[in-house]
Short mmCIF file of C-alpha atoms in Angstrom, two decimals:
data_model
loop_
_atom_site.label_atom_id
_atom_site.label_comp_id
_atom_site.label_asym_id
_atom_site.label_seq_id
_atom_site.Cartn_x
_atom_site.Cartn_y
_atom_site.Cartn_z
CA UNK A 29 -72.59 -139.43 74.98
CA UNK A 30 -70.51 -141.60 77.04
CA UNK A 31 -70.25 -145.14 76.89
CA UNK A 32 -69.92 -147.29 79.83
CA UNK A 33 -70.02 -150.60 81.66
CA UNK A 34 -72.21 -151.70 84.12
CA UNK A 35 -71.81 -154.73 86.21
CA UNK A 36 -75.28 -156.27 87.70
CA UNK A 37 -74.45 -158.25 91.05
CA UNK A 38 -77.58 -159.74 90.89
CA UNK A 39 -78.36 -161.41 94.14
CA UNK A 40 -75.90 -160.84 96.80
CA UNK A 41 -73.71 -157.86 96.75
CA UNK A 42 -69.78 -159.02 95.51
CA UNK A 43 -66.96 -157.86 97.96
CA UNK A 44 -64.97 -154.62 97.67
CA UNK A 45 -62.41 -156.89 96.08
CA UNK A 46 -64.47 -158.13 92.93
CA UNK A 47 -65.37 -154.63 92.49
CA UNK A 48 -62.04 -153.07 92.91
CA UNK A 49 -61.36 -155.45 89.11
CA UNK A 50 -63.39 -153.70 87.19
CA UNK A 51 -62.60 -149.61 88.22
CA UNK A 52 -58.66 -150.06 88.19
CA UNK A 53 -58.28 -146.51 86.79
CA UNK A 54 -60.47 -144.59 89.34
CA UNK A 55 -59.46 -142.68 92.02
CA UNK A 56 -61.03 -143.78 95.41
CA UNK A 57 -62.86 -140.44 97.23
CA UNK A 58 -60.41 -138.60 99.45
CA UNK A 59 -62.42 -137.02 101.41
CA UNK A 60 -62.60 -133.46 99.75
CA UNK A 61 -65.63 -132.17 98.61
CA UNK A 62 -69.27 -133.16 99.29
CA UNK A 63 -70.79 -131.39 96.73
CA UNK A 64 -70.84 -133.45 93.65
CA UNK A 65 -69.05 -132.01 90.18
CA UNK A 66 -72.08 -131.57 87.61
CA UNK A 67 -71.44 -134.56 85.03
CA UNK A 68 -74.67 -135.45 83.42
CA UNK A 69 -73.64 -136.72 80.08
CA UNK A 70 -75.22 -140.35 80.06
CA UNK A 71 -77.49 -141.83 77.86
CA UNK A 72 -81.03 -141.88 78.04
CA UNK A 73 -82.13 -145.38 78.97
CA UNK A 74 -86.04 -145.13 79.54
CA UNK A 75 -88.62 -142.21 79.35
CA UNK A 76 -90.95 -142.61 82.42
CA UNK A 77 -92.76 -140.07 83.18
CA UNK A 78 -92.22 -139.26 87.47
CA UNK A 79 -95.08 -137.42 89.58
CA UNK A 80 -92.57 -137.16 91.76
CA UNK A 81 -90.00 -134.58 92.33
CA UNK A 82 -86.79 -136.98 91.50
CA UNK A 83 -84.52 -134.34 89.34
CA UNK A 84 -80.74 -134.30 91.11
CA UNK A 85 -80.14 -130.77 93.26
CA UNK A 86 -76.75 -129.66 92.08
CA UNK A 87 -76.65 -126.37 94.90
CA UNK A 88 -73.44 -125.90 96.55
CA UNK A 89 -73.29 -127.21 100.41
CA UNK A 90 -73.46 -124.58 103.32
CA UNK A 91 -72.71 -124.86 107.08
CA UNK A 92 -75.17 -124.79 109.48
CA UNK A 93 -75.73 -125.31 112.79
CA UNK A 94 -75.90 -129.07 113.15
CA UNK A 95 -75.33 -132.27 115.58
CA UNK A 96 -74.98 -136.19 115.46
CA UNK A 97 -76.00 -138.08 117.78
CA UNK A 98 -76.87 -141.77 118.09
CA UNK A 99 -75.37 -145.50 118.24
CA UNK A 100 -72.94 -145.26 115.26
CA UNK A 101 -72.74 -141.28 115.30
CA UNK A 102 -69.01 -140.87 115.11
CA UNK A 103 -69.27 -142.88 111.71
CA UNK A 104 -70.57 -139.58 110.46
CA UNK A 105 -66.94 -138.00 109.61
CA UNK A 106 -68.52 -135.07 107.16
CA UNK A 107 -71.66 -133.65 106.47
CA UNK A 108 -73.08 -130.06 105.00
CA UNK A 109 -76.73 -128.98 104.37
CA UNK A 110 -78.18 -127.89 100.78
CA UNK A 111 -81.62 -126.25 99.51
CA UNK A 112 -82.95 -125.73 96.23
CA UNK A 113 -85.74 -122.87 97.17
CA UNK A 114 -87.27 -123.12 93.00
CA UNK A 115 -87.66 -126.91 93.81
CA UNK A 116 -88.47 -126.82 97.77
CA UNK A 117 -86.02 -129.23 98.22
CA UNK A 118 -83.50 -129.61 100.84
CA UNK A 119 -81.16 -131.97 102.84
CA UNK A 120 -78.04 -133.13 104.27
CA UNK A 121 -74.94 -135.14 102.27
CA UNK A 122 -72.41 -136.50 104.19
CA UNK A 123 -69.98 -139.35 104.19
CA UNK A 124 -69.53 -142.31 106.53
CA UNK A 125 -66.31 -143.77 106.76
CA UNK A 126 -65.57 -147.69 105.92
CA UNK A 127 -66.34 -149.44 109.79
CA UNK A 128 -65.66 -152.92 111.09
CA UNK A 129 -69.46 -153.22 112.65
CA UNK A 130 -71.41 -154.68 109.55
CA UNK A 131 -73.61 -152.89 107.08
CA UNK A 132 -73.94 -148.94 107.30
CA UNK A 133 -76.78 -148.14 109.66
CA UNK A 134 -79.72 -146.06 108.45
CA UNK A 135 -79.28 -142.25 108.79
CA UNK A 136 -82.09 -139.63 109.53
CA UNK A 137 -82.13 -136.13 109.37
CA UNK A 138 -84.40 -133.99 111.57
CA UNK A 139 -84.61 -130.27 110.65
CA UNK A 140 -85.30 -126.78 112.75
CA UNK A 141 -88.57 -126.73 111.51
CA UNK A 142 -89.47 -130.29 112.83
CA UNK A 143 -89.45 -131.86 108.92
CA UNK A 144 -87.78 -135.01 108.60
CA UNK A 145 -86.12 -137.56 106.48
CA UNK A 146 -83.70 -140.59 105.73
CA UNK A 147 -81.34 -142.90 103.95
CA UNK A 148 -80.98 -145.79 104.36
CA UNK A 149 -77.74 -147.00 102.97
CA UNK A 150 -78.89 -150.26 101.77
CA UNK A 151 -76.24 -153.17 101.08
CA UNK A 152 -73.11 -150.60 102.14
CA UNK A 153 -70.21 -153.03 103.37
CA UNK A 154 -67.87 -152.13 106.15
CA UNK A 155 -65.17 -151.79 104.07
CA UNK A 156 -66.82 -149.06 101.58
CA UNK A 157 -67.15 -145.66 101.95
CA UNK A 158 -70.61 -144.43 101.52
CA UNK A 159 -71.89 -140.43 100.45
CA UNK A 160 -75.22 -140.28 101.52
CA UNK A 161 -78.13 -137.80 100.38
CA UNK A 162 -81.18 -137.01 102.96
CA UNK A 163 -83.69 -135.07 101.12
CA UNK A 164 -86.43 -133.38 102.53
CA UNK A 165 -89.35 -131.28 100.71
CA UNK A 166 -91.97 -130.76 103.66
CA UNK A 167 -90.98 -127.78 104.96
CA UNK A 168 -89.29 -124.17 103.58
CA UNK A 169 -85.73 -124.39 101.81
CA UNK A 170 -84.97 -120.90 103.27
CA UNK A 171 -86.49 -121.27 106.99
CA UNK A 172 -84.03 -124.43 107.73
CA UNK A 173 -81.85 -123.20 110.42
CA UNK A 174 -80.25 -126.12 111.29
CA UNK A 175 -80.68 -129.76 111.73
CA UNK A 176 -79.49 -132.97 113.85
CA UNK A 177 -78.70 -136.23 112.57
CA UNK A 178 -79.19 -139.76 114.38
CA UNK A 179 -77.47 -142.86 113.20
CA UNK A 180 -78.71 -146.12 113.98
CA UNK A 181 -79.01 -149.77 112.78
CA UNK A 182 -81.25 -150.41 109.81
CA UNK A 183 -82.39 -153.97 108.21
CA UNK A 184 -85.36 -155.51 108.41
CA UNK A 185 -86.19 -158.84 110.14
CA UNK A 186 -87.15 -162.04 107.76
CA UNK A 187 -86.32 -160.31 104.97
CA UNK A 188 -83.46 -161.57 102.85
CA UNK A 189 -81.21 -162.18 99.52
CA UNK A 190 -83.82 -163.89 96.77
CA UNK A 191 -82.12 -166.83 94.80
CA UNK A 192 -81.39 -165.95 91.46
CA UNK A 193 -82.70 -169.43 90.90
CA UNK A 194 -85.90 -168.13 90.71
CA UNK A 195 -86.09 -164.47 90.08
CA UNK A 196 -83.45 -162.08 89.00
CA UNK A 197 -82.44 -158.37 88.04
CA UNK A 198 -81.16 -156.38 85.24
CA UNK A 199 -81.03 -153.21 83.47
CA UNK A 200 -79.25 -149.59 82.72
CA UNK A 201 -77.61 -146.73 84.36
CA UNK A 202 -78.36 -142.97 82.27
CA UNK A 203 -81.17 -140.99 81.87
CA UNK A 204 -84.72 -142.99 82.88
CA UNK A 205 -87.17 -140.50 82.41
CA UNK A 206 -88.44 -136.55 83.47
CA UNK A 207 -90.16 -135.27 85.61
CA UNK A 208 -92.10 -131.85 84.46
CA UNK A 209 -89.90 -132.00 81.50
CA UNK A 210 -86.53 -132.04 83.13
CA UNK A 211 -84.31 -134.96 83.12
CA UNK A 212 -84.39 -137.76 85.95
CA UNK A 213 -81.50 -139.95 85.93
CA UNK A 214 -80.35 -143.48 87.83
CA UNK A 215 -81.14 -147.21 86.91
CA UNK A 216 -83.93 -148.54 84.96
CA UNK A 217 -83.99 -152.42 85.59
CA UNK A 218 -86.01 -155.33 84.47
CA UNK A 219 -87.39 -157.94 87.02
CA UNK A 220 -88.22 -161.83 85.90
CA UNK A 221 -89.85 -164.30 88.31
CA UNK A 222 -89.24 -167.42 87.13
CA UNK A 223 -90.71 -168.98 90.08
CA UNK A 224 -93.56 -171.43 89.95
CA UNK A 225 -95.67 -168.99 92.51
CA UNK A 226 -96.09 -165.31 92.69
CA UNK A 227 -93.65 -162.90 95.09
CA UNK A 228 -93.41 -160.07 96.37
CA UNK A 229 -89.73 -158.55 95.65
CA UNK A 230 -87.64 -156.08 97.53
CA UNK A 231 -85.06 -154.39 94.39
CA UNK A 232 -81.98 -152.83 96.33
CA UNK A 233 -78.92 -150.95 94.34
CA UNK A 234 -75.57 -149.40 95.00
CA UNK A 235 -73.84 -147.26 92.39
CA UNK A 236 -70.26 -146.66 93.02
CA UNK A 237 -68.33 -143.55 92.16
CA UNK A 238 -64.54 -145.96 92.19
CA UNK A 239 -64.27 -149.20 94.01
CA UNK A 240 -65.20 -148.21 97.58
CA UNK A 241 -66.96 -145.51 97.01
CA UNK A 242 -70.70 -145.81 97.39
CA UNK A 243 -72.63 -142.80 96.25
CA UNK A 244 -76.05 -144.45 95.74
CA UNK A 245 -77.49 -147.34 98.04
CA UNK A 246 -81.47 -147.75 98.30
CA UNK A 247 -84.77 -149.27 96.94
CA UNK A 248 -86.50 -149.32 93.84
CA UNK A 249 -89.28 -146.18 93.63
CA UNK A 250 -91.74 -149.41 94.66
CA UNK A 251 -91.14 -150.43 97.95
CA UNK A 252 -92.28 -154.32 97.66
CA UNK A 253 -93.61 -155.51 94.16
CA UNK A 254 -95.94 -157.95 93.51
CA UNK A 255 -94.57 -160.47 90.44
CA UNK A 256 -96.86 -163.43 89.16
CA UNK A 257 -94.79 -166.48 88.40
CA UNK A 258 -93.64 -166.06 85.07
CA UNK A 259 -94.25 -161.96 84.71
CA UNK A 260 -91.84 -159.87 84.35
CA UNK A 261 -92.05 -156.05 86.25
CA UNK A 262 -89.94 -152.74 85.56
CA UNK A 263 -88.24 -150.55 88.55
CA UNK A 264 -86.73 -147.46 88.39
CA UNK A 265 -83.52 -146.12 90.96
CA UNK A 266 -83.83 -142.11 91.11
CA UNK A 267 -79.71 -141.28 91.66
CA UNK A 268 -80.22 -137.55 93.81
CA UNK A 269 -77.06 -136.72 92.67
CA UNK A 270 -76.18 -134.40 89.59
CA UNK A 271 -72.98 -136.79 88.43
CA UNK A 272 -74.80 -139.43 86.73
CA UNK A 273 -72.02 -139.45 84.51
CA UNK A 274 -69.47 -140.04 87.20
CA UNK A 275 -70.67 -143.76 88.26
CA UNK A 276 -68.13 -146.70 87.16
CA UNK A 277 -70.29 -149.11 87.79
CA UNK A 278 -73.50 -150.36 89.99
CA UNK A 279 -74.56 -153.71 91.50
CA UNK A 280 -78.13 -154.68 92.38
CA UNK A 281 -79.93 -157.66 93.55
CA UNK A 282 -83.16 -158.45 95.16
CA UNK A 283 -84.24 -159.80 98.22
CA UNK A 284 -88.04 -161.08 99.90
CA UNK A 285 -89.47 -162.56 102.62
CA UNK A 286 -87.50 -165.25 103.90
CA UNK A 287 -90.41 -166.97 106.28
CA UNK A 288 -92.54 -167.52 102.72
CA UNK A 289 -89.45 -168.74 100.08
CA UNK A 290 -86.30 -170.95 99.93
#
């Protein structure tokens, strides 16, 4: 199994240029290929059980007919659809180029048969490169005809970085459970609130495939946790990809309600 390094940016996300210290030897994404290169070899880290579907699809991307429209919609510089018929799962990857407007906007995916999903690309800075992964499993794999993507600005209001003061975030990258026997990997990661009231917690991650490439950026499987003061919760980061093994390193952090905490 391979051993690796993880760094834990756990409250604010560090700049491109504290990351780029720590991944001198990778080679940033150029662009190629959207499918990812099957590299599972990572340790197994936990062994939750999922009820939900969260195994990586590994099928090769196909062209279809497609369109992107909204606000930030030439951001969008690649995309290709993929379906996995044995698990009824399909979806769109695609990359969005580094940008100078801010954070990466939320991208959703509408398909021929009226399903529907997102990503929200969490924490992505404008100076990153970010592979995203819209997965769908409401509809038929093999009936998707085509599909039109809408980019627009994502966030949420009064909600905000958590002080490390009083709660933080840590954990693994590998293998962190199965679901129906086969292997789910991504983050497994251990929340403390040291705070003298209870809170509820927002866990965010980005896993990086070389220093400005971003090929994971989302929310725990939880959306909003509940901690008592003192208690300590665990959270689990499904990666949709099938090259676990290829992430250098990952940085996560946590955020809440900023109306309700300092």
């Amino acid at each position: 199994m391979k051993r690796r390094r993880y760094l834990l940016g756990v409250i604010t996300v560090p700049t491109a240029g504290v990351a780029g210290c720590l991944s001198r030897g990778s080679t940033p994404d150029d662009g190629s290929d959207l499918t990812p290169e099957d590299d599972r070899d990572v340790e197994t880290v936990a062994t939750e059980t999922f009820d939900t579907d969260f195994t990586p699809i590994c099928a090769d991307g196909e062209s279809l007919e497609s369109d992107v429209e909204g606000s930030y919609a030439e951001l969008v510089t690649d995309h290709e659809f993929f379906r996995d018929a044995e698990s009824g799962r399909y979806g769109v990857r695609g990359r969005i180029g580094p940008w100078e407007g801010g954070n990466i906007p939320e991208v959703r995916a509408e398909f021929s048969d009226e399903s529907h999903a997102k990503d929200t690309g969490f924490g992505v800075a404008e100076d990153e490169t970010y592979l995203f992964t819209v997965m769908a499993s409401e509809g038929n794999p093999d009936a998707i005809e085509g599909y039109t993507l809408s980019t627009d600005g994502g966030g949420v209001e009064d909600i905000g970085p958590a002080s490390e003061e009083y709660v933080t975030l840590d954990g693994d990258w590998g293998q962190i459970g199965t679901y129906d026997d086969a292997p789910v990997y991504g983050y497994v990661g251990r929340v403390d609130n040291n705070h003298t009231k209870d809170v509820t917690l927002y866990p965010h991650l980005k896993a990086y495939l070389d220093e400005t490439t971003v090929a994971y950026a989302g929310q725990s499987t939880e959306l909003g946790i509940d901690v008592a003061s003192g208690d300590t919760q665990t959270v689990y980061f499904p990666y949709p990809r099938c090259d676990p093994a290829k992430i250098e390193y990952v940085e996560g952090w946590l955020e809440w309600a900023t109306m309700d905490n300092p």
